[in-house]
mmCIF file of C-alpha atoms and ligand atoms in Angstrom:
data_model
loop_
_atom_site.group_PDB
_atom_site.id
_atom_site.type_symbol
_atom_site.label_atom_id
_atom_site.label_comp_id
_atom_site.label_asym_id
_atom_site.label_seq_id
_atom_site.Cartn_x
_atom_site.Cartn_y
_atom_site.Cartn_z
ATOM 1 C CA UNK A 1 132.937 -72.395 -91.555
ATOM 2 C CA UNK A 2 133.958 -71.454 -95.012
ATOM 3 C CA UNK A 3 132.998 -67.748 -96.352
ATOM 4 C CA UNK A 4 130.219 -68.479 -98.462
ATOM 5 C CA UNK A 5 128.446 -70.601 -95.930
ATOM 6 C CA UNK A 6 128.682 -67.638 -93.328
ATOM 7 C CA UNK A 7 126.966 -65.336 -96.105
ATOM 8 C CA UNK A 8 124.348 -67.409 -97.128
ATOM 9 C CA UNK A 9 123.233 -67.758 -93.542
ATOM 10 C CA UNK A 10 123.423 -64.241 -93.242
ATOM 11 C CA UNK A 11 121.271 -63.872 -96.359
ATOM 12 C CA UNK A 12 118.951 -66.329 -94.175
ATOM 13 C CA UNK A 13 118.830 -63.976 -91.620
ATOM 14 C CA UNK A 14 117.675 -60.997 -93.013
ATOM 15 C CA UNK A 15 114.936 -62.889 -94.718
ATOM 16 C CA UNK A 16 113.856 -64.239 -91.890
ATOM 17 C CA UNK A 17 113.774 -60.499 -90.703
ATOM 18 C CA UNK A 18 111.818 -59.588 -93.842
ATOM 19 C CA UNK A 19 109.310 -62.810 -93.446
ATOM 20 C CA UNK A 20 108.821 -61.609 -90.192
ATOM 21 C CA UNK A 21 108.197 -57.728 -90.585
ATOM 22 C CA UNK A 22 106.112 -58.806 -93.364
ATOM 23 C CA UNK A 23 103.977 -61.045 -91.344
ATOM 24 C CA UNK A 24 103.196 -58.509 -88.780
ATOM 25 C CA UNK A 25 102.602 -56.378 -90.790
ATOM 26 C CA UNK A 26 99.924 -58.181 -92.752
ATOM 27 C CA UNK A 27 98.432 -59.236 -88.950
ATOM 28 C CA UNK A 28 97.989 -55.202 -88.882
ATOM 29 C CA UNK A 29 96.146 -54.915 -91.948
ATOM 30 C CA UNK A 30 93.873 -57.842 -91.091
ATOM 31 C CA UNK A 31 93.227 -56.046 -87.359
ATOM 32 C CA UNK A 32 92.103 -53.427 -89.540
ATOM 33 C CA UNK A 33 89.821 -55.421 -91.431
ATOM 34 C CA UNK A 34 88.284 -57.024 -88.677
ATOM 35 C CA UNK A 35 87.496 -53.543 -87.318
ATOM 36 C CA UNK A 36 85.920 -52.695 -90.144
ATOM 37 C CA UNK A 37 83.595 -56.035 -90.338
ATOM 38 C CA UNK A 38 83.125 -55.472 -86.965
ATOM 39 C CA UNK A 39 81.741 -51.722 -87.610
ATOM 40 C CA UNK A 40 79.235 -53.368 -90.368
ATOM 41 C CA UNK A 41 78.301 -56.571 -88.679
ATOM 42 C CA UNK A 42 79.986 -58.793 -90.956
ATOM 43 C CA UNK A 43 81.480 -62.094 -90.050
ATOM 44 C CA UNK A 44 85.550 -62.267 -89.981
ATOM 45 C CA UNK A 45 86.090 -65.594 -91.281
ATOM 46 C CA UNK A 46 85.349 -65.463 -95.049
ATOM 47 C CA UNK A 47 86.177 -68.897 -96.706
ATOM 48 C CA UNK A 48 85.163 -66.974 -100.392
ATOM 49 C CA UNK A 49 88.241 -64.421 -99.590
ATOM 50 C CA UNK A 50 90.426 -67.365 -98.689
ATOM 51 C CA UNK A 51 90.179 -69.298 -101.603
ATOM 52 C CA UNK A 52 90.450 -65.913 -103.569
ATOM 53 C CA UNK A 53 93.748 -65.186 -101.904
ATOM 54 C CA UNK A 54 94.991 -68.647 -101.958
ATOM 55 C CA UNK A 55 94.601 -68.938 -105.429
ATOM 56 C CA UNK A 56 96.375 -66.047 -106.405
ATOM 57 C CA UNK A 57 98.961 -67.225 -104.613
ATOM 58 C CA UNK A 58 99.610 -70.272 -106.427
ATOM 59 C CA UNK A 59 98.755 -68.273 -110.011
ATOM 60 C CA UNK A 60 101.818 -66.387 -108.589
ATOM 61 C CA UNK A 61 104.184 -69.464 -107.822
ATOM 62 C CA UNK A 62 107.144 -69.786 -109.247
ATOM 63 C CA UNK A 63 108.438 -72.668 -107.304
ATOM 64 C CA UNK A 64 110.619 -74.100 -106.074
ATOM 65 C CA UNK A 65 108.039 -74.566 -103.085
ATOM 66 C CA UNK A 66 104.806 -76.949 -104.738
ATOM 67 C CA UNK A 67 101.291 -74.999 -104.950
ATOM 68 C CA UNK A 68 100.274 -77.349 -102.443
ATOM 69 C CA UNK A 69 102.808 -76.813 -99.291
ATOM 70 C CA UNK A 70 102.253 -72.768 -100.066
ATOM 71 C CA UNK A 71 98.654 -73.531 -99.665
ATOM 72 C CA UNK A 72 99.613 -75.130 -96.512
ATOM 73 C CA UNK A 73 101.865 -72.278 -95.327
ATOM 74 C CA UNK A 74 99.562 -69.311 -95.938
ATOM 75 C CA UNK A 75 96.578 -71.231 -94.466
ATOM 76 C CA UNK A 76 98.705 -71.558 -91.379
ATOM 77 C CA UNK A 77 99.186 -67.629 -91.915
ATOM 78 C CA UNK A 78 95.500 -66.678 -92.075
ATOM 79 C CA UNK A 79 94.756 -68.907 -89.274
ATOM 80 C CA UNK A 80 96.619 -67.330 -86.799
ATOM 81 C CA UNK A 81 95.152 -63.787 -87.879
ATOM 82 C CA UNK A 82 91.746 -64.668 -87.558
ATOM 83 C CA UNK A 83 92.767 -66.301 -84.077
ATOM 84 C CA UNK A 84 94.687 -63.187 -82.953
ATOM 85 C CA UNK A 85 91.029 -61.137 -83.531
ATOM 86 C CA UNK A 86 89.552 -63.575 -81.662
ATOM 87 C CA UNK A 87 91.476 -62.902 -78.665
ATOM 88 C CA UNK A 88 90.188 -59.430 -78.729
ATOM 89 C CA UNK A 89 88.324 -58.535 -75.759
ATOM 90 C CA UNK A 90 85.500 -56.710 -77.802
ATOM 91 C CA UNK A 91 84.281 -60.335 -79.201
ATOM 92 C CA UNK A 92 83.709 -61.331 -75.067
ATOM 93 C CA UNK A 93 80.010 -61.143 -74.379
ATOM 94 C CA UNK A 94 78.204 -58.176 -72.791
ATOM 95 C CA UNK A 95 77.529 -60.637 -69.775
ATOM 96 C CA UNK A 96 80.739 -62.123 -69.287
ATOM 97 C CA UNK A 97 82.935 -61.120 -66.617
ATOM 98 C CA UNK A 98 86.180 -60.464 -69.092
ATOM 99 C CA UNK A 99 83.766 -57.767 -70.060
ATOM 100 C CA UNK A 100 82.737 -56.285 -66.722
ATOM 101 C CA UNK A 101 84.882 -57.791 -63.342
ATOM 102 C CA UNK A 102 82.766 -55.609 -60.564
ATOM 103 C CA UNK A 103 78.964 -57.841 -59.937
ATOM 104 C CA UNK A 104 75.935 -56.567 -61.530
ATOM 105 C CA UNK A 105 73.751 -55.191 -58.786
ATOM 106 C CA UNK A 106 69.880 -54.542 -59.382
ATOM 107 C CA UNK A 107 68.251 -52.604 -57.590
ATOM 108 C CA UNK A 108 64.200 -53.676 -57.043
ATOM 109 C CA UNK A 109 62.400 -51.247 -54.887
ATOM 110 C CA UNK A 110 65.654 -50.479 -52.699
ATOM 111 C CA UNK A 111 66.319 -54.220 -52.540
ATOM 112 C CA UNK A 112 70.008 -54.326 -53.581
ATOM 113 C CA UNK A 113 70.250 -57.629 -55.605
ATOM 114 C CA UNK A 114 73.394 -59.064 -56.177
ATOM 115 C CA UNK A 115 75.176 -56.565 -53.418
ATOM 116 C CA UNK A 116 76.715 -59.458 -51.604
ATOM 117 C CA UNK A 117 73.729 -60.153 -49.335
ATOM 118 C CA UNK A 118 71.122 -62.915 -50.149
ATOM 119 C CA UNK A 119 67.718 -61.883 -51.610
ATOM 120 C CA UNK A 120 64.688 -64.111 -51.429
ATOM 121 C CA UNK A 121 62.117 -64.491 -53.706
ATOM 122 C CA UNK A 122 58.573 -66.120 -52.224
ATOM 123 C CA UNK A 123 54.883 -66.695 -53.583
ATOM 124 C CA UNK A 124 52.320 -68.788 -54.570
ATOM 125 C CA UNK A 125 53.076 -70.449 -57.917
ATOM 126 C CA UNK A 126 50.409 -69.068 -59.465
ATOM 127 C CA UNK A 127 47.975 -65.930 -58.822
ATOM 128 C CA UNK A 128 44.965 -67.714 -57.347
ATOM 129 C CA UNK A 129 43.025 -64.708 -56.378
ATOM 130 C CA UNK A 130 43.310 -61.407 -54.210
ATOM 131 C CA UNK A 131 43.097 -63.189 -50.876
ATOM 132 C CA UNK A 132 45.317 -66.111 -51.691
ATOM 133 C CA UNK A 133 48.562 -63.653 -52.797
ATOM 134 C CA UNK A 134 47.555 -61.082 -49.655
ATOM 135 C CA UNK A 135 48.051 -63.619 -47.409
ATOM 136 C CA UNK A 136 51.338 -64.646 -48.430
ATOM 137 C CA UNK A 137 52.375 -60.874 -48.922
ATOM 138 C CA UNK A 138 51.481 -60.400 -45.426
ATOM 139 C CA UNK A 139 53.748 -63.617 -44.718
ATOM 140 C CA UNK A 140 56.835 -62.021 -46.870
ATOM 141 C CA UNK A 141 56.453 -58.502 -45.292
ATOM 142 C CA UNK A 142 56.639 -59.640 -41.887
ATOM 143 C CA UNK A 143 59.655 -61.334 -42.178
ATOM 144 C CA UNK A 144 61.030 -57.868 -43.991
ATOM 145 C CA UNK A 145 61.594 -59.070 -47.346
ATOM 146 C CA UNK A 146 60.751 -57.065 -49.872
ATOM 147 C CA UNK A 147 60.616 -59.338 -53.477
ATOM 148 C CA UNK A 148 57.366 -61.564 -54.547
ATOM 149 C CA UNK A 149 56.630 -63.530 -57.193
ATOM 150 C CA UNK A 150 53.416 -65.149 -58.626
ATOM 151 C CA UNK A 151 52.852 -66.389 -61.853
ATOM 152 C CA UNK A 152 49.534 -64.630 -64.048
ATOM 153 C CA UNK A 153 50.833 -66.302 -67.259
ATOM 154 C CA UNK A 154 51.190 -69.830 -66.578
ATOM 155 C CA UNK A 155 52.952 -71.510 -69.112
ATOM 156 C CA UNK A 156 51.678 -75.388 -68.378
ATOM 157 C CA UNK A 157 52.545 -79.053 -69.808
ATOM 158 C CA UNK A 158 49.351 -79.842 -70.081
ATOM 159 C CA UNK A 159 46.559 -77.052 -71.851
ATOM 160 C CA UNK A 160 43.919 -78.575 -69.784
ATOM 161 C CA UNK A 161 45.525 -76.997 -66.669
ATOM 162 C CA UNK A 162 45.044 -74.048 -65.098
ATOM 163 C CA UNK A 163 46.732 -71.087 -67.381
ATOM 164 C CA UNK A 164 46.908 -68.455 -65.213
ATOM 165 C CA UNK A 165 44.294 -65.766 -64.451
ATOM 166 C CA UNK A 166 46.286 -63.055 -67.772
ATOM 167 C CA UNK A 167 46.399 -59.656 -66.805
ATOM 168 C CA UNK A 168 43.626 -59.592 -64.060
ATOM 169 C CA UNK A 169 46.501 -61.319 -62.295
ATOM 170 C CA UNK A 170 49.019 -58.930 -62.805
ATOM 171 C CA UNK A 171 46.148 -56.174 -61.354
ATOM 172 C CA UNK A 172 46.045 -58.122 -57.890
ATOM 173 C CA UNK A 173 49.807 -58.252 -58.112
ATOM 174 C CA UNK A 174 50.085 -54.935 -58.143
ATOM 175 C CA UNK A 175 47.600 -54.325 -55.721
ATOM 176 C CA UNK A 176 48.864 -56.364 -52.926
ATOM 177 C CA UNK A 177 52.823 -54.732 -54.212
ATOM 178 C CA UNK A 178 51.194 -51.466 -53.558
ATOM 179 C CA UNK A 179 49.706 -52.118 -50.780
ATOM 180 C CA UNK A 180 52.707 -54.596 -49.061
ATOM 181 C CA UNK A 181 54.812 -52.367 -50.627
ATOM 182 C CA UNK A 182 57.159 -55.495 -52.565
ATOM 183 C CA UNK A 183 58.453 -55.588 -55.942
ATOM 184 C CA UNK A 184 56.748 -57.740 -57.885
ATOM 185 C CA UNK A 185 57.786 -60.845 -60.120
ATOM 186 C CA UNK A 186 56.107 -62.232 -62.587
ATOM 187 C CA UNK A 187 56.576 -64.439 -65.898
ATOM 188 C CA UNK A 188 55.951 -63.261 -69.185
ATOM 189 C CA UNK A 189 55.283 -65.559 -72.024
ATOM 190 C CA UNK A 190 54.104 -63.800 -74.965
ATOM 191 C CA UNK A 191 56.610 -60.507 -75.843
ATOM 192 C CA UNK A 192 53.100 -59.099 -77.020
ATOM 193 C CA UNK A 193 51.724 -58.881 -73.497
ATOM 194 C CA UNK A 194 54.698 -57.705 -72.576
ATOM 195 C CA UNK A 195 54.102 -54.031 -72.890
ATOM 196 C CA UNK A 196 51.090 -53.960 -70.517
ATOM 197 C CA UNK A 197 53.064 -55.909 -68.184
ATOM 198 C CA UNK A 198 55.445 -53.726 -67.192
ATOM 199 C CA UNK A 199 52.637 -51.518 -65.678
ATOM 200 C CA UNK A 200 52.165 -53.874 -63.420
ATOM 201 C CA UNK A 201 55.303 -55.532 -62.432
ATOM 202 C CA UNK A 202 58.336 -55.164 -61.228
ATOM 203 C CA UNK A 203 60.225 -57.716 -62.740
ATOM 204 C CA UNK A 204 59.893 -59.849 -65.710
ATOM 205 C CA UNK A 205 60.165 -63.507 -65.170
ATOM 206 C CA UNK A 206 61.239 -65.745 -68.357
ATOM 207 C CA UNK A 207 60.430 -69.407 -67.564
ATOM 208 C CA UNK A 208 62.735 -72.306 -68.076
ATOM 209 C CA UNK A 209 60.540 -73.272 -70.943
ATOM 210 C CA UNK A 210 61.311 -69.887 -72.911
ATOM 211 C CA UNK A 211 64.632 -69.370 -72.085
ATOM 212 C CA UNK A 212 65.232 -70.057 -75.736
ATOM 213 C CA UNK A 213 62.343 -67.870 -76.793
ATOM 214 C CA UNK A 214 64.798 -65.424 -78.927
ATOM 215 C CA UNK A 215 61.413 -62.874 -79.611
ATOM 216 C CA UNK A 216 61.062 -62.977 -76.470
ATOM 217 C CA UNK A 217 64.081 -62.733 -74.870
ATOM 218 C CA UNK A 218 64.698 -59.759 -77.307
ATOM 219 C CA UNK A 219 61.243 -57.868 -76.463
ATOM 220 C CA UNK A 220 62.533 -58.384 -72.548
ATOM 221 C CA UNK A 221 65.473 -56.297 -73.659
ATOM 222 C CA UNK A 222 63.664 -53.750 -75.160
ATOM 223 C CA UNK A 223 61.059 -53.457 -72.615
ATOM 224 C CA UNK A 224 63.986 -52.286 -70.085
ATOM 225 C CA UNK A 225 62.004 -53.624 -66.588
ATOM 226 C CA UNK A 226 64.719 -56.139 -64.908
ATOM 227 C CA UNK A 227 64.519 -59.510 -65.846
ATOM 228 C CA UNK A 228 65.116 -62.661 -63.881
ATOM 229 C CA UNK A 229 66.125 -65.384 -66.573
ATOM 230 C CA UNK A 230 65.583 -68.887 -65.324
ATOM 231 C CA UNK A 231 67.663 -71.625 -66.656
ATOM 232 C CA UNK A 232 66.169 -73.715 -69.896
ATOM 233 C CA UNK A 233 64.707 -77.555 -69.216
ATOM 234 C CA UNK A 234 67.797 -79.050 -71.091
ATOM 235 C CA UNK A 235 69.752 -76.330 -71.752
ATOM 236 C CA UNK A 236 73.919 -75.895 -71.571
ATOM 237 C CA UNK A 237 75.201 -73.316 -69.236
ATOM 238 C CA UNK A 238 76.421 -71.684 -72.267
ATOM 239 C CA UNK A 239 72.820 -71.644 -73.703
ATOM 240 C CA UNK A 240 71.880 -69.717 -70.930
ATOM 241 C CA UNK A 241 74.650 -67.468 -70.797
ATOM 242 C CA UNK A 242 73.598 -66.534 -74.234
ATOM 243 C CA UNK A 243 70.329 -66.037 -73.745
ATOM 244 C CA UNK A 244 70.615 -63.603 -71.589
ATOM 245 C CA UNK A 245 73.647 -62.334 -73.471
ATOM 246 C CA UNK A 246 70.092 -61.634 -76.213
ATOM 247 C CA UNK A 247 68.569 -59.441 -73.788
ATOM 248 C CA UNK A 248 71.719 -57.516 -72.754
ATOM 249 C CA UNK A 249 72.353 -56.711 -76.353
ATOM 250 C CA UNK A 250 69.369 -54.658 -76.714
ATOM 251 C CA UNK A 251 70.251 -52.204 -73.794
ATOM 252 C CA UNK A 252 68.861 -53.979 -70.677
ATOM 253 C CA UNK A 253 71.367 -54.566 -68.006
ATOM 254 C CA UNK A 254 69.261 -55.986 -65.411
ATOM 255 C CA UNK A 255 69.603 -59.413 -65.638
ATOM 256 C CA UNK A 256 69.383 -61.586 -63.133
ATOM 257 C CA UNK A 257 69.750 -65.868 -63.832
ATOM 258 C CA UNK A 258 67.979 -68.531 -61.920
ATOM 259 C CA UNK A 259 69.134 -71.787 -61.834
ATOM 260 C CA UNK A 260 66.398 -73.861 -61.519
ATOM 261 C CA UNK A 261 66.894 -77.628 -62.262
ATOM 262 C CA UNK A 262 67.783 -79.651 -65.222
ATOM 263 C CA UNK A 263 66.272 -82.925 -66.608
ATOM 264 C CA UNK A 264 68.245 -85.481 -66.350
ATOM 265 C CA UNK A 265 67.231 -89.719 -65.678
ATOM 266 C CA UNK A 266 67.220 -89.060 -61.902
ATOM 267 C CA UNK A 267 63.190 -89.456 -60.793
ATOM 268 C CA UNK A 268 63.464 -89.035 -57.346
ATOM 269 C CA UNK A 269 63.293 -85.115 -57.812
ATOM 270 C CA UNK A 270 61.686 -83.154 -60.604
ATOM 271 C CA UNK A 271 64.276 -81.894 -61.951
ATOM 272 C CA UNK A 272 68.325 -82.344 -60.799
ATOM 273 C CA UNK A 273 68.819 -79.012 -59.237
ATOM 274 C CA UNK A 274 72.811 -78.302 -60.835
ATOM 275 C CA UNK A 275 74.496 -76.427 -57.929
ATOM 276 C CA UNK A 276 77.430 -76.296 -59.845
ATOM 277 C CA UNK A 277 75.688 -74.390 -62.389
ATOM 278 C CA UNK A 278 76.078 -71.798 -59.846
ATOM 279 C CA UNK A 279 79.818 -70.833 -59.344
ATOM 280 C CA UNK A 280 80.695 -71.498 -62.869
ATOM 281 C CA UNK A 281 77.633 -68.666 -63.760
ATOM 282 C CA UNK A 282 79.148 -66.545 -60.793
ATOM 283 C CA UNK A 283 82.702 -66.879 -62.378
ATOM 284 C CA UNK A 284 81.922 -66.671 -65.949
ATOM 285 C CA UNK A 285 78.992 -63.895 -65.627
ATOM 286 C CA UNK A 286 78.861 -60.706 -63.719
ATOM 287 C CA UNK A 287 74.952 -61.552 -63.147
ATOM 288 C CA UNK A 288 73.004 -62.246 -59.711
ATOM 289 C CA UNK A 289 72.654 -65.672 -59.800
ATOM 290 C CA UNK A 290 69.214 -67.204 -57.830
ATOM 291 C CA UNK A 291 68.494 -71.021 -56.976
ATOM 292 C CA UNK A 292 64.833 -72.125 -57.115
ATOM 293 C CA UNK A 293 64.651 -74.688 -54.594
ATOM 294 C CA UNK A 294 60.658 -76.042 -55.734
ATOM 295 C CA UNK A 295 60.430 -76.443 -59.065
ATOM 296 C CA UNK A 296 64.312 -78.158 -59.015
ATOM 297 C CA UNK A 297 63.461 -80.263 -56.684
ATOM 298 C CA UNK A 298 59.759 -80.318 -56.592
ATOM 299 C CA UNK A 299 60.135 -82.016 -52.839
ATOM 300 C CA UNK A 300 58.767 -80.126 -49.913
ATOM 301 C CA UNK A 301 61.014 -81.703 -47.693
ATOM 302 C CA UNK A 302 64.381 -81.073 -49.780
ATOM 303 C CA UNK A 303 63.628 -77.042 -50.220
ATOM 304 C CA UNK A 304 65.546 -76.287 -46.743
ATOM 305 C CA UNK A 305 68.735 -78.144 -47.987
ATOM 306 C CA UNK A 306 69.299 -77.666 -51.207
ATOM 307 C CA UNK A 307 68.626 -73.777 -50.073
ATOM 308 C CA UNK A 308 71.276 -74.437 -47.680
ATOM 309 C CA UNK A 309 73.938 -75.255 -50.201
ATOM 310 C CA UNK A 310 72.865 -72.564 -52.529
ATOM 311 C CA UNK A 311 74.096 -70.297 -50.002
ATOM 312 C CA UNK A 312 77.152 -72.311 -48.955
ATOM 313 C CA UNK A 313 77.866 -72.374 -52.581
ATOM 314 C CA UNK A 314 77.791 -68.576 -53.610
ATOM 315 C CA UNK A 315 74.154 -67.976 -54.695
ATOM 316 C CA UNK A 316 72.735 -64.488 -54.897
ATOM 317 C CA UNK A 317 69.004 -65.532 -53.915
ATOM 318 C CA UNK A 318 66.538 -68.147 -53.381
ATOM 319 C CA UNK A 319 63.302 -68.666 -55.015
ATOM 320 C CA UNK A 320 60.698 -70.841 -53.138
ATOM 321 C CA UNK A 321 56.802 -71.273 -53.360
ATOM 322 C CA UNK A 322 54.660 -70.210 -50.714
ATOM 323 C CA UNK A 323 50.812 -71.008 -50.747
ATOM 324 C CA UNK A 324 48.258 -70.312 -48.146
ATOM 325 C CA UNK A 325 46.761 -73.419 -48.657
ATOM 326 C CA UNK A 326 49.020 -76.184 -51.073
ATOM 327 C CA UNK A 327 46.179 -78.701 -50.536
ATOM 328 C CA UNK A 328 44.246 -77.092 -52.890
ATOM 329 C CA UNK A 329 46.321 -74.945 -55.286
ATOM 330 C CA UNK A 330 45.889 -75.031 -58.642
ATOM 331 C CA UNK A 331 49.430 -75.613 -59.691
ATOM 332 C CA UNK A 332 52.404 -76.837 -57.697
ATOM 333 C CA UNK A 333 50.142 -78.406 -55.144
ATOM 334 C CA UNK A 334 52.923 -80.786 -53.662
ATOM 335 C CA UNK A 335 55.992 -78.843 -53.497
ATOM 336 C CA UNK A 336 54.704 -75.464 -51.902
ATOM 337 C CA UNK A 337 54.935 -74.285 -48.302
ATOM 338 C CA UNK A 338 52.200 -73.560 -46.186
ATOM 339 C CA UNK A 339 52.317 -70.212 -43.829
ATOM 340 C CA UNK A 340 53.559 -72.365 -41.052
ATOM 341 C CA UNK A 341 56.168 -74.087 -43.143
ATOM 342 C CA UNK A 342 57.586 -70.529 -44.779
ATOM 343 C CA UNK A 343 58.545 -69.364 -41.077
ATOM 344 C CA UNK A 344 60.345 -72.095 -39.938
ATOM 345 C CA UNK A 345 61.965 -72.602 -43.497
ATOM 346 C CA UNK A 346 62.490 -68.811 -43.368
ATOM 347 C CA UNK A 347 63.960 -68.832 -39.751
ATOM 348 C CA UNK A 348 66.318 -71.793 -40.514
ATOM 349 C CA UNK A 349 67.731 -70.223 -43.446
ATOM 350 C CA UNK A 350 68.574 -67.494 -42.063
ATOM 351 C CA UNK A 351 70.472 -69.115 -39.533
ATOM 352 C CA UNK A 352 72.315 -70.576 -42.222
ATOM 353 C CA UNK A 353 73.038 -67.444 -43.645
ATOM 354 C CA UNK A 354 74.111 -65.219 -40.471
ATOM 355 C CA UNK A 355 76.625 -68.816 -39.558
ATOM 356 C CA UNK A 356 78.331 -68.518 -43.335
ATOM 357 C CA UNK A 357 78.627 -64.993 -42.758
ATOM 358 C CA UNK A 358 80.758 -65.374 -39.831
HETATM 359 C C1 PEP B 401 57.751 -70.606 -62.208
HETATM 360 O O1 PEP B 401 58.710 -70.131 -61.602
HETATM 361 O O2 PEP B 401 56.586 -70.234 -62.007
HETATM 362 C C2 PEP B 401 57.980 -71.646 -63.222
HETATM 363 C C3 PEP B 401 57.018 -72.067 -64.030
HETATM 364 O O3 PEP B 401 59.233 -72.131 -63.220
HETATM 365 P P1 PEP B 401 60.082 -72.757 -64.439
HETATM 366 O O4 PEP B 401 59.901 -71.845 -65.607
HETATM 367 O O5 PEP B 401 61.469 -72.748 -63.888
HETATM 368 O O6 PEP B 401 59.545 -74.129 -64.669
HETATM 369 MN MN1 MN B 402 55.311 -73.567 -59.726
#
């Protein structure tokens, strides 16, 4: 290799050196940046700034590379720092399990939710009257559960059905909790009854149709009572995942999702209970994850197996209706058990669940 070819490579070199150091060091400045938009809530990517940049650049050209391939170059350039922020952990989500590996455990009246153990969840759809929820109390009690639900808020498809007997169903909640001793669970649909609630409950139920209810969901944060979050009519896993990510942000930690059925063209159940939906939330999100079995499939006779595989499958909890009469509920009438119906459902499923443990 002649002389001069050996030193102009060697030139090459040491720019290549400089290109380099100089890169990395503008990657540092733009970390710092990004800090600092972080700090003041300010999005990273800002196209005005580009275009600013870019076109001082080019002002700046003096060839013999055209305006155009520099363009192309630096945009590379500023691409690649905005991706390296992205990478940062701080941007994962206050749900997500890149954020916190160990599970989220609540804690509901001693009842360690999301410990490894499965929790169930039982009731009457709706809050019917004292007797009605004291009878299934009695039901959950013996069996020595500890969590149930009933809904005193009812938020229906139809405003001509029964809506829920409002906060003088929340009082007999409480009274049969009390008197059971069971944490309650309830549903919540307006964030302005939401501060009377929590008098009364134990946990704040968000229905599938208000999963996207971002007032809400950020009133259920600030109220800081436990929420169980149950999985929108048609929405994404990531929808879900950041809607509860809305409540988290304001402080409250005790989340807990339900998966609860999707709508899909399948008419044969009410909804298409997604069991998948379950290991993907378990893997993504350090959240208790529940499966309610009636209003996914809204089929008496499919709430044993499909509570089967939500156990096989990695599910913190199951959420069924209970009714002491389903003939003549006022909501849910054909997809709730009868007393009868809960213990042998209840006794088969935990069958199930001693044989996985095994
Ligand atoms: C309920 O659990 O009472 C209920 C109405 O369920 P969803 O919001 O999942 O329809
Ligand atoms: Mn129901």
């Amino acid at each position: 290799m002649s002389n001069e070819m050996e030193q102009l490579r060697q030139q090459m070199d040491k720019v290549n050196l400089e290109i380099l150091e100089l890169i990395n060091k503008r990657a540092s400045i733009n970390q710092e940046i990004g800090d600092l938009k972080t700090k003041q809530s300010i999005k990273r990517f800002d196209p005005v700034r580009e275009r600013e940049m870019l076109d001082k650049i080019k002002n700046n050209n003096s060839g013999p590379f055209q305006d155009s391939t520099l363009e192309h170059i630096f945009k590379e350039i500023f691409k690649a720092s905005l991706e390296l922020q992205e990478e940062d952990n701080s941007k994962a989500l206050l749900v997500s399990r890149k954020k916190q590996a160990e599970n989220t455990v609540v804690d509901l009246k001693g009842e360690q939710v999301g410990a490894g153990g499965i929790s169930y969840v039982f009731g009457p759809c709706a809050v019917e009257g004292y007797e009605q929820v004291a009878a299934v109390a009695a039901s959950v009690k013996e069996k020595g559960l500890k969590l149930l639900r009933g809904g005193a808020f009812k938020p229906r498809t139809s405003p001509y059905d029964f809506q829920g007997l409002g906060i003088e169903g929340l009082e007999i909640l409480k009274k049969v909790a009390d008197e059971y001793d069971l944490a309650v669970i309830s549903e919540i649909v307006n964030p302005a009854d939401l501060e009377k609630a929590v008098d009364y409950i134990d946990v704040v139920q968000i229905g599938a149709r208000n999963m996207q209810n971002f007032e809400l969901l950020k009133a259920a944060g600030d109220a800081g009572k436990p929420v169980l979050l149950k999985r929108g009519l048609s929405a994404t896993i990531q929808e879900f995942i950041n809607a509860a990510e809305y409540i988290m942000s304001r402080g409250n930690r005790n989340i807990m999702l339900c998966e609860r059925g999707i709508r899909t063209y399948e008419k044969a159940t009410r909804n298409t209970l997604d069991i998948s939906a379950v290991p993907i939330l378990k893997q993504e999100t350090h959240l208790p994850v529940f499966v309610d079995v009636t209003h996914s499939t809204g089929r008496r006779d499919l709430l044993l197996p499909t509570a089967k595989a939500a156990i096989a499958v990695g599910a913190d909890g199951v959420m069924a209706e209970v009714h002491p009469d389903p003939a003549v509920a006022l909501s849910d009438s054909a997809q709730q058990m009868d007393i009868p119906t809960f213990d042998q459902f209840f006794k088969e499923i935990k069958d199930v669940e001693n044989r996985l443990k095994k």
